CSV table of C-alpha atoms and ligand atoms in Angstrom, one decimal:
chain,number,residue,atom,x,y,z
A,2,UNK,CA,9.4,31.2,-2.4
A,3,UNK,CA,11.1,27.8,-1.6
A,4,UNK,CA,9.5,24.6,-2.5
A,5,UNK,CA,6.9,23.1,-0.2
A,6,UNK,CA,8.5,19.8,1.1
A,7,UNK,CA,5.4,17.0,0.7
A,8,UNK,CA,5.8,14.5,3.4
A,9,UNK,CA,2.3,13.3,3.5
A,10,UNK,CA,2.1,10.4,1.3
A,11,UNK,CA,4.0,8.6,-1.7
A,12,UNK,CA,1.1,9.4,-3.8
A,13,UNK,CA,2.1,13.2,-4.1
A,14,UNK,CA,4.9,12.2,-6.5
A,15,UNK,CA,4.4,14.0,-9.8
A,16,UNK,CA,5.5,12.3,-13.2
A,17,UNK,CA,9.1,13.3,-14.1
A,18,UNK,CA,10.1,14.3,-17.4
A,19,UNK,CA,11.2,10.9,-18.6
A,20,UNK,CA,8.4,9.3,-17.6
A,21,UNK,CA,5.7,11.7,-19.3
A,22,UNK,CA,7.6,11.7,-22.6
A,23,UNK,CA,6.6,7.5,-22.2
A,24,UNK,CA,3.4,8.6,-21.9
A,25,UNK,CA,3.8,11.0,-24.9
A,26,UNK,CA,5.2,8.3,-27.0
A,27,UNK,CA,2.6,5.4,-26.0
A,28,UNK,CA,0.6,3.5,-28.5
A,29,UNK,CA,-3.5,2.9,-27.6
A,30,UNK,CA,-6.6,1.6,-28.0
A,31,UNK,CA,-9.7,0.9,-26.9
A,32,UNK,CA,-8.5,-1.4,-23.5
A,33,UNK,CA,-12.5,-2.2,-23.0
A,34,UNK,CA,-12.1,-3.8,-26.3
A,35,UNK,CA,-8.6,-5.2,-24.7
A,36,UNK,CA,-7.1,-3.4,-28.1
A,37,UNK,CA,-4.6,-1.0,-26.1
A,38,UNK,CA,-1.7,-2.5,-27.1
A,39,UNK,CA,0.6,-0.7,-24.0
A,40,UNK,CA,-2.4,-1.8,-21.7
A,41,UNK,CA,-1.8,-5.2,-22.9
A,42,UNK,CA,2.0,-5.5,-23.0
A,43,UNK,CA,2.1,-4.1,-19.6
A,44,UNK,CA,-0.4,-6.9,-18.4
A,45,UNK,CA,1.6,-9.5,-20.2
A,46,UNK,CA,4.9,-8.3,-18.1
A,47,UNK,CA,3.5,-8.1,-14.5
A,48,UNK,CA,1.3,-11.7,-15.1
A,49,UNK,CA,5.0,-12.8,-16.2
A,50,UNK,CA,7.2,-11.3,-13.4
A,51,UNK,CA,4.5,-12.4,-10.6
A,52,UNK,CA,4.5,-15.9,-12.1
A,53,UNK,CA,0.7,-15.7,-12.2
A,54,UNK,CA,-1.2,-16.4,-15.1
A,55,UNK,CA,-2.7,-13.4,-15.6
A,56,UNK,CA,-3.4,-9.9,-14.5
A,57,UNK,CA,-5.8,-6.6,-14.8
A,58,UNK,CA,-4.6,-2.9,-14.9
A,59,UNK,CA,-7.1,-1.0,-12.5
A,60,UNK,CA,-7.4,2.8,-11.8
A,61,UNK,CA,-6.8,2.8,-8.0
A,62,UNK,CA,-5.5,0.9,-5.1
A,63,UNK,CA,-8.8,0.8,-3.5
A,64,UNK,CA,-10.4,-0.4,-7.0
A,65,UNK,CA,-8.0,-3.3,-6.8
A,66,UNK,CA,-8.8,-4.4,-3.3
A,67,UNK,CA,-12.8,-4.2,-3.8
A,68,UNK,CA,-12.4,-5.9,-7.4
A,69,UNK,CA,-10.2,-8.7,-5.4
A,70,UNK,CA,-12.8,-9.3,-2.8
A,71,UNK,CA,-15.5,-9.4,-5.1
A,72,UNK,CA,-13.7,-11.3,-7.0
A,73,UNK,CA,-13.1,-13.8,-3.9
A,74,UNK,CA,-16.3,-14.0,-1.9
A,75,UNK,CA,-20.0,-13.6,-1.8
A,76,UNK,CA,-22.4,-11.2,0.1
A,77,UNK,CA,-22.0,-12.6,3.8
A,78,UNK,CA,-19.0,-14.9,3.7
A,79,UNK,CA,-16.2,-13.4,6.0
A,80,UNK,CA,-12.5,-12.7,5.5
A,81,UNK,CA,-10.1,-12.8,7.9
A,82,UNK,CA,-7.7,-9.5,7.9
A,83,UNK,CA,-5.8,-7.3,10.4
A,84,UNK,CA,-7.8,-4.4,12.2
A,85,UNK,CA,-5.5,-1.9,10.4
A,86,UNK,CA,-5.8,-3.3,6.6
A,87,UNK,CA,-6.3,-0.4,4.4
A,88,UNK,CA,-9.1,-2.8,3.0
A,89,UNK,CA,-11.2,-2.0,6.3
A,90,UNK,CA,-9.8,1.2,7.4
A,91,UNK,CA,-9.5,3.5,4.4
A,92,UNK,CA,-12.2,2.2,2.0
A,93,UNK,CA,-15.0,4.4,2.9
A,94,UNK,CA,-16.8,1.0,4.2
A,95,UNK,CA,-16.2,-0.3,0.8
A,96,UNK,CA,-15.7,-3.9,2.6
A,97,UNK,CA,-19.3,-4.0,4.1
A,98,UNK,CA,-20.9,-1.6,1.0
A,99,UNK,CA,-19.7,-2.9,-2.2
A,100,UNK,CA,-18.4,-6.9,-1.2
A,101,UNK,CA,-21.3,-7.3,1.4
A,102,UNK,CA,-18.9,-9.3,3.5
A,103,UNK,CA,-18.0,-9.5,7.3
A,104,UNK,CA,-14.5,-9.1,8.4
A,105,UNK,CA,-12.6,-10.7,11.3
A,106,UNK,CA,-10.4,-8.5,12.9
A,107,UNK,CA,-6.8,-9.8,14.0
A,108,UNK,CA,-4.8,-7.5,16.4
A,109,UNK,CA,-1.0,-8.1,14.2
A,110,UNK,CA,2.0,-6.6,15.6
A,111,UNK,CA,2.5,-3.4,13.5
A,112,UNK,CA,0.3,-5.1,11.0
A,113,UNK,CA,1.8,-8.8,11.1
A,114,UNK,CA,-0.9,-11.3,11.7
A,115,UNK,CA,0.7,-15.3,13.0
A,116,UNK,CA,-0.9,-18.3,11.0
A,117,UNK,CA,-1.6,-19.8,14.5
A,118,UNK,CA,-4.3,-16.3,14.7
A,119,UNK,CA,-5.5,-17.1,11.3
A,120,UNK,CA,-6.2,-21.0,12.4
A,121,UNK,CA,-8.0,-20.3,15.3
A,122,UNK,CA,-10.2,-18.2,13.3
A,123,UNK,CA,-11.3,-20.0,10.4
A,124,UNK,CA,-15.2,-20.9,10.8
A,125,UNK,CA,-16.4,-24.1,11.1
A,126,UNK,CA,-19.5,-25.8,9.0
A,127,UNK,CA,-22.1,-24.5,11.3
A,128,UNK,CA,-25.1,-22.8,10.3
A,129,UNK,CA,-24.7,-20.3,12.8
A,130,UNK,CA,-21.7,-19.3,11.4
A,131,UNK,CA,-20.4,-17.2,8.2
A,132,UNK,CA,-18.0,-19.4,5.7
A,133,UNK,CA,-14.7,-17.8,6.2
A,134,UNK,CA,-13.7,-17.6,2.4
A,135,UNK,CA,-10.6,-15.5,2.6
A,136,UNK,CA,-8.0,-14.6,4.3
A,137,UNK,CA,-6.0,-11.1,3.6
A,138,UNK,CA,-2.7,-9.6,4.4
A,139,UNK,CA,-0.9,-6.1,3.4
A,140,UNK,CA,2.9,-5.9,2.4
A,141,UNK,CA,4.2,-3.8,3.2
A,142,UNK,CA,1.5,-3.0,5.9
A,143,UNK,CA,0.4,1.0,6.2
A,144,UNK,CA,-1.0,1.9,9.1
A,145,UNK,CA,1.8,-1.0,10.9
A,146,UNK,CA,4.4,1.3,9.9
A,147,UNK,CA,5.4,0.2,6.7
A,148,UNK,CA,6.1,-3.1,7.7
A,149,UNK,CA,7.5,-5.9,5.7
A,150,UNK,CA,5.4,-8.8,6.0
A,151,UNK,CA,8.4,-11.4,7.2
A,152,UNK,CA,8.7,-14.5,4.4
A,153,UNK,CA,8.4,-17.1,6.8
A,154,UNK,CA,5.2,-16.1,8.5
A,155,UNK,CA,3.8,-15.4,5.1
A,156,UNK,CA,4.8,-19.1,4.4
A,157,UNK,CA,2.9,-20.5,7.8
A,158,UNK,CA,0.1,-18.5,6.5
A,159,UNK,CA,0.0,-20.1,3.4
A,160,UNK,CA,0.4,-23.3,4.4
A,161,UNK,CA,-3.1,-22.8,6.4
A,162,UNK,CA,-4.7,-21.2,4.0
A,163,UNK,CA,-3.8,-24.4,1.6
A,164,UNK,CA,-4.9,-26.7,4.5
A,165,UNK,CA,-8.4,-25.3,4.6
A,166,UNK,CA,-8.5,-24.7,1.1
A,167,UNK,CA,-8.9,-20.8,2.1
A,168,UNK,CA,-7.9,-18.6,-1.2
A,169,UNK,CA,-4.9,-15.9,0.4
A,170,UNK,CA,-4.5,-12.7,-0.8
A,171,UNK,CA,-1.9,-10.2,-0.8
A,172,UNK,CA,-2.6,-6.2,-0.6
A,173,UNK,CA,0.4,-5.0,-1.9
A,174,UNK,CA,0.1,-1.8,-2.2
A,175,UNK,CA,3.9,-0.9,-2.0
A,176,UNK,CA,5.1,-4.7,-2.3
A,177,UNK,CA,7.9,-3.5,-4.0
A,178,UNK,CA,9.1,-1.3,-0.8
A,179,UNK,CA,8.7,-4.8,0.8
A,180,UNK,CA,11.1,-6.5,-2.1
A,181,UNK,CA,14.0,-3.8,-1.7
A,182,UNK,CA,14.3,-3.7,2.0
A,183,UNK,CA,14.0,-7.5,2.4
A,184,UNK,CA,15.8,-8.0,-0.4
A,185,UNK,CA,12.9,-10.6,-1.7
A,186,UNK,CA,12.0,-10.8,-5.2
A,187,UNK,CA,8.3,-10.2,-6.2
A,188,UNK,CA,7.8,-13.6,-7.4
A,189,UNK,CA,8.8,-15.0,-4.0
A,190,UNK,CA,6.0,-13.3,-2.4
A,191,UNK,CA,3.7,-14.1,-5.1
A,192,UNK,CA,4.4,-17.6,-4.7
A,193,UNK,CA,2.6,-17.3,-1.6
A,194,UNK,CA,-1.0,-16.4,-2.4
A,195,UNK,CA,-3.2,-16.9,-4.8
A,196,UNK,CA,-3.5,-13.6,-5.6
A,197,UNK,CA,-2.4,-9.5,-5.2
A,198,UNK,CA,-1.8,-6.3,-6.0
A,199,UNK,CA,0.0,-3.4,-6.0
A,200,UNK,CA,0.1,0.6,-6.9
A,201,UNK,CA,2.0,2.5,-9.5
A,202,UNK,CA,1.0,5.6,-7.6
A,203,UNK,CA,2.5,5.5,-4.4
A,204,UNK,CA,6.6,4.7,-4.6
A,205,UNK,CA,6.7,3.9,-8.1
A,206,UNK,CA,5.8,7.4,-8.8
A,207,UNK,CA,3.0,7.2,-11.9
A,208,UNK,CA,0.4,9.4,-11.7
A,209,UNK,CA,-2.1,6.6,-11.4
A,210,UNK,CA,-2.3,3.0,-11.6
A,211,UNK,CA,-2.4,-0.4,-9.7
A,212,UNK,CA,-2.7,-3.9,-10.7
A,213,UNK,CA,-4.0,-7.4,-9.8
A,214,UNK,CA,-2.2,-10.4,-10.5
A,215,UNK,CA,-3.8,-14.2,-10.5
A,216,UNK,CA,-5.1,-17.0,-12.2
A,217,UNK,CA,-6.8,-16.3,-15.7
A,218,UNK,CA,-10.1,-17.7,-13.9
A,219,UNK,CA,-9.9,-15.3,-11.1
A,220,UNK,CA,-8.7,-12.5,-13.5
A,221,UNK,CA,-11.7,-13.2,-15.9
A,222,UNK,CA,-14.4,-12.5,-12.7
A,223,UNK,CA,-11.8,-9.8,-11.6
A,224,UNK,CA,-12.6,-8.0,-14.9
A,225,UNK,CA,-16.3,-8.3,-15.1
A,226,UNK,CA,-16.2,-6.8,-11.3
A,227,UNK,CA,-13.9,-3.9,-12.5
A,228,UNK,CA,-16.5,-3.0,-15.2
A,229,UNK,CA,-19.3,-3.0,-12.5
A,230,UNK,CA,-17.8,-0.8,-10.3
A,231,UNK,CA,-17.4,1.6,-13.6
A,232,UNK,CA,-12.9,1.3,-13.6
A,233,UNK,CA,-13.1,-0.3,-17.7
A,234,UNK,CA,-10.9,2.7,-18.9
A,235,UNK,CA,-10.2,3.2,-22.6
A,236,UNK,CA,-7.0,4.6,-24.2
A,237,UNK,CA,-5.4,4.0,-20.8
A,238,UNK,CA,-2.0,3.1,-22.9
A,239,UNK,CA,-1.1,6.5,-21.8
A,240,UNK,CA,-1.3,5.2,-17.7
A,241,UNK,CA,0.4,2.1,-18.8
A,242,UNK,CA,3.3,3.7,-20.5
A,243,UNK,CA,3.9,5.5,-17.0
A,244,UNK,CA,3.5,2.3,-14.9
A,245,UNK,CA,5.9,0.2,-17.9
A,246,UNK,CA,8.3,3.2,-17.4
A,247,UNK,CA,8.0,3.1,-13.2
A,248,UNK,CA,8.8,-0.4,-13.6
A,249,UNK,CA,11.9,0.2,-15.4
A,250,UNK,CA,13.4,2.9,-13.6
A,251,UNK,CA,11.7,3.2,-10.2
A,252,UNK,CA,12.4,0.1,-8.0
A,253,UNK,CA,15.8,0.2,-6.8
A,254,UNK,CA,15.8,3.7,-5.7
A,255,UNK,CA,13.0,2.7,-3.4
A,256,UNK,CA,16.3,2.5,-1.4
A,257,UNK,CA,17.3,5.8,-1.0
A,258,UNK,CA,13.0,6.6,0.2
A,259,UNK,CA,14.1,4.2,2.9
A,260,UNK,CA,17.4,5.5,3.6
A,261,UNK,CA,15.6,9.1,3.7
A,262,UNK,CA,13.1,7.5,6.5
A,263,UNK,CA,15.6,6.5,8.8
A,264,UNK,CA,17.1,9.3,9.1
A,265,UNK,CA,14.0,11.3,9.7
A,266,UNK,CA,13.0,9.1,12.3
A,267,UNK,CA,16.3,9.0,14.1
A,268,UNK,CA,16.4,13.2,14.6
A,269,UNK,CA,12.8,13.0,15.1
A,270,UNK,CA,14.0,10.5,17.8
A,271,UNK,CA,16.1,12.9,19.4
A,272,UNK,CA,13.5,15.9,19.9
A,273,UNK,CA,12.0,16.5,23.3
A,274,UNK,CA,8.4,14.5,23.9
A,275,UNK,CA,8.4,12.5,20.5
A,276,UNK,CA,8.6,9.2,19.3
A,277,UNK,CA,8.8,7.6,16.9
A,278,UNK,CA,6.0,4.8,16.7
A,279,UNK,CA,7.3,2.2,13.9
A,280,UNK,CA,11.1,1.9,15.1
A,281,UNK,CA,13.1,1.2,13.9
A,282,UNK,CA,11.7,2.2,10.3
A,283,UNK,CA,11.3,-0.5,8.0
A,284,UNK,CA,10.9,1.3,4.4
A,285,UNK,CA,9.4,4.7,3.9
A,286,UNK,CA,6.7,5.2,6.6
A,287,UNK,CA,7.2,7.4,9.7
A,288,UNK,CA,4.7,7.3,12.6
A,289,UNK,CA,5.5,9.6,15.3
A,290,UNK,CA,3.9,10.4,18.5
A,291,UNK,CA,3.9,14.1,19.7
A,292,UNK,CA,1.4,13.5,22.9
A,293,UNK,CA,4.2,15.1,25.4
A,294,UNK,CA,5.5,18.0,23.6
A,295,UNK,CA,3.0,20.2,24.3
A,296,UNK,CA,1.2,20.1,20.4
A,297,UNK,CA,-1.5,18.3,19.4
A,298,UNK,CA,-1.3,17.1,15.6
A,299,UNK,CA,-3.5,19.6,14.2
A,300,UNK,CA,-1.3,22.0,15.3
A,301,UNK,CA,2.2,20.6,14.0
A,302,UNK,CA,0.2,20.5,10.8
A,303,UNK,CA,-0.9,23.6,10.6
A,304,UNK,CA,2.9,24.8,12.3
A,305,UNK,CA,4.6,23.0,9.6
A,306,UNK,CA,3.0,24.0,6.6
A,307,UNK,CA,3.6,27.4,7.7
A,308,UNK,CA,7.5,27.0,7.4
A,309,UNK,CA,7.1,24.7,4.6
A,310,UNK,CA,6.8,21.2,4.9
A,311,UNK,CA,3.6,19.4,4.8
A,312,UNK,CA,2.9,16.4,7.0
A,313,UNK,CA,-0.3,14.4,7.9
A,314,UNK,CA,-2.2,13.7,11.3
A,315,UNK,CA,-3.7,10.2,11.3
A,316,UNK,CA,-4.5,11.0,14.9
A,317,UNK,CA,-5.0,13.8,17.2
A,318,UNK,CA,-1.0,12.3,18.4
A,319,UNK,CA,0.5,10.2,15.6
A,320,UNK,CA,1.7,12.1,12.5
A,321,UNK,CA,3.0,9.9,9.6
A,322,UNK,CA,5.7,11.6,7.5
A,323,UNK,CA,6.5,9.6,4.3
A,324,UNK,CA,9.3,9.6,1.6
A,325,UNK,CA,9.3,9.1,-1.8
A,326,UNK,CA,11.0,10.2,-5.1
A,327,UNK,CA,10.3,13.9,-5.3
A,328,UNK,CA,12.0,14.5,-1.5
A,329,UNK,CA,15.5,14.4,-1.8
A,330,UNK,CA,18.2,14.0,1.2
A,331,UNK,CA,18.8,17.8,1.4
A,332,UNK,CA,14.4,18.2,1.6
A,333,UNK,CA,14.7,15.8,4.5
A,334,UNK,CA,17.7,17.5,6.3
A,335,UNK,CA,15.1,20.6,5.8
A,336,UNK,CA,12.4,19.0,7.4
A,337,UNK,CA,14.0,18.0,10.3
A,338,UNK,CA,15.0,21.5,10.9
A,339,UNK,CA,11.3,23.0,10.5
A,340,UNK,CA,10.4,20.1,13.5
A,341,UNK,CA,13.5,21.2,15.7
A,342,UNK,CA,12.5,24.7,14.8
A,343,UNK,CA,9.2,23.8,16.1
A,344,UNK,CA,9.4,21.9,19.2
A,345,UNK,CA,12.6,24.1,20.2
A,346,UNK,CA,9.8,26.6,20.8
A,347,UNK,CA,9.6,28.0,24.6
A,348,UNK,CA,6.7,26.6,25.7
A,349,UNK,CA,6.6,23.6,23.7
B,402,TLP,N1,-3.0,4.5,1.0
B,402,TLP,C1,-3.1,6.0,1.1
B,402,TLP,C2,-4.3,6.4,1.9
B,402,TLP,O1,-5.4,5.9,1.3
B,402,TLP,C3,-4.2,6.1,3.3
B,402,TLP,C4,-1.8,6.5,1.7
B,402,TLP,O2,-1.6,7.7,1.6
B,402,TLP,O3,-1.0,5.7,2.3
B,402,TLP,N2,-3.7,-0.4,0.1
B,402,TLP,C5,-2.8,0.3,0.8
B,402,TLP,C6,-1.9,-0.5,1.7
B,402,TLP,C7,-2.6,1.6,0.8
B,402,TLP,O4,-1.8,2.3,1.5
B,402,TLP,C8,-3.5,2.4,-0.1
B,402,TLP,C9,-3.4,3.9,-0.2
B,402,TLP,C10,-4.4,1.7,-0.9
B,402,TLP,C11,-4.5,0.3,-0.8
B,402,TLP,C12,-5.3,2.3,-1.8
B,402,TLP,O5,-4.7,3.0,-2.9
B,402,TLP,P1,-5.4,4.2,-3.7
B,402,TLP,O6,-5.1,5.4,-2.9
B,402,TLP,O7,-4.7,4.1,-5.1
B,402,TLP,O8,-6.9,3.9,-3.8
């Protein structure tokens, strides 16, 4: 039987065989105790390449975000963040559960919020009215498409959030998705907020892992809150190693995921009744709309898998098809046959 083809998200990626003999090899400890030593070394590096003081290895993406606003804000102060952050969208109410605080929706343009929207929605002293106390971005942005968050509006954005003496943070999940194809280096973005993070699971290809990068204060409450929510891990040297090796060999190829996604998106572009949502395609996110061939998502879904290739609805008419490193060029020429195989259907 032929290999499935996994288009459904960067966080299908399994470790390849370099990277699990790092993990073979890696020296641990007990990281609650901060003894790890790979824990440690790979802390050390990602404080150092973010030019932030400091920084604190957590299990998950969604760990990171919550252990950043707790970190940032107390029960009922509000944050300022796009209606599509993966911070309020995916978190399983995590926002409103675990941080206790109120978010104010932005409608961005595939994601990208203006610092003229931001301004106008800081809070006044009033006691009607909940302090604003942080204001959040995502880079690149998800559910926008995989958008790069353009440099310059992240620098008008910064200069408000200095102005009102608002803390910034960055969700970046796949920031370095947002370094290749802008050709920005890490450090440049990180420049910009006061704080951020980003996975080792999604593009990078580990098997699990993000971090959070900031000042040692910030970092200090960012571990006690990472404890609370139960994510102190012990000999996680072994994670480490595979986020220290990702580092090391798993950046610039982010390239070729990107290259993959446009050409997905421009034969997806050319089949009867579908479009393509995020075009042109920024990194390696495709959002397509399939309202007017005849299908409704579950169906390409369940059609797809069939002949191989798995894809995921994130509505009953947008699909989002997603590269990474374990889909080559040839797995994405193969895809794009299964949809022409598909819509060519009579009837479809
Ligand atoms: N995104 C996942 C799903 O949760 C939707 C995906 O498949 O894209 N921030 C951003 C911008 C993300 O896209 C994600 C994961 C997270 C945070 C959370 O990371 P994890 O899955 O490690 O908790």
């Amino acid at each position: 039987m032929t290999r499935m083809i996994d288009l459904r998200s960067d966080t299908v990626t399994k470790p390849s065989p370099g990277m699990r003999q790092a993990i073979f090899n890696a020296e641990v400890g007990d990281d609650v105790h901060g003894e790890d030593p790979t824990v440690n070394r790979l802390q050390e590096r990602v404080a150092a390449m973010l030019g932030k003081e400091a920084s604190l290895f957590v299990p998950s993406g969604t760990m990171a975000n919550q252990v950043a606003l707790l970190a940032h804000t107390r029960h009922g102060d509000e944050v300022i963040l796009e209606r599509g952050s993966h911070l309020f969208y995916y978190e399983a109410g995590g926002l409103a559960a675990v941080a206790g605080v109120q978010p104010f929706l932005l409608d961005g343009r595939r994601g990208i919020i203006e610092a003229e929207q931001v301004e106008q929605s800081i809070r006044f002293a009033d006691v009607h009215l909940p302090p604003t106390r942080l204001i959040w971005i995502e880079n690149t942005h998800n559910r926008g498409g995989g958008t790069v968050f353009p440099l310059e509006k992240l620098r008008a954005i910064r200069s408000v959030s200095l102005n009102y003496s608002i803390p910034l943070h960055m969700d970046g999940a796949r920031l370095f998705n947002a370094c290749v194809a802008a050709d920005v280096p890490p450090e440049e973005y990180s420049r910009q907020v006061d704080s951020l993070n980003f996975c080792f699971s999604k593009g990078l290809g580990a098997p699990v892992g993000s971090i959070i990068a900031g000042s040692a204060e910030f970092i200090t409450r960012a571990h006690r809150y990472r404890k609370m929510l139960g994510g102190g891990m012990r000999q996680v040297g072994i994670l480490a190693a595979a986020a220290l090796y990702a580092l090391d060999h798993n950046i610039e190829r982010l390239a070729e995921d990107h290259k993959n996604a446009k050409r997905l998106a421009g034969a997806l572009a050319e089949l009867d009744g579908v479009k393509v949502v995020n075009d042109p395609v920024e990194t390696n996110l495709v959002y397509f709309d399939v309202s007017r061939t005849g299908m409704n998502t579950l169906e390409l879904k369940s059609e797809s898998a069939e002949r191989g290739l798995l894809v995921d609805p994130i509505s009953f008419t947008t699909m989002r098809a997603v590269t990474h490193l374990d889909v080559s060029a040839d797995d994405i020429e193969r895809a794009i046959e299964v949809f022409r195989t598909i819509f060519k259907r009579p009837g479809k």
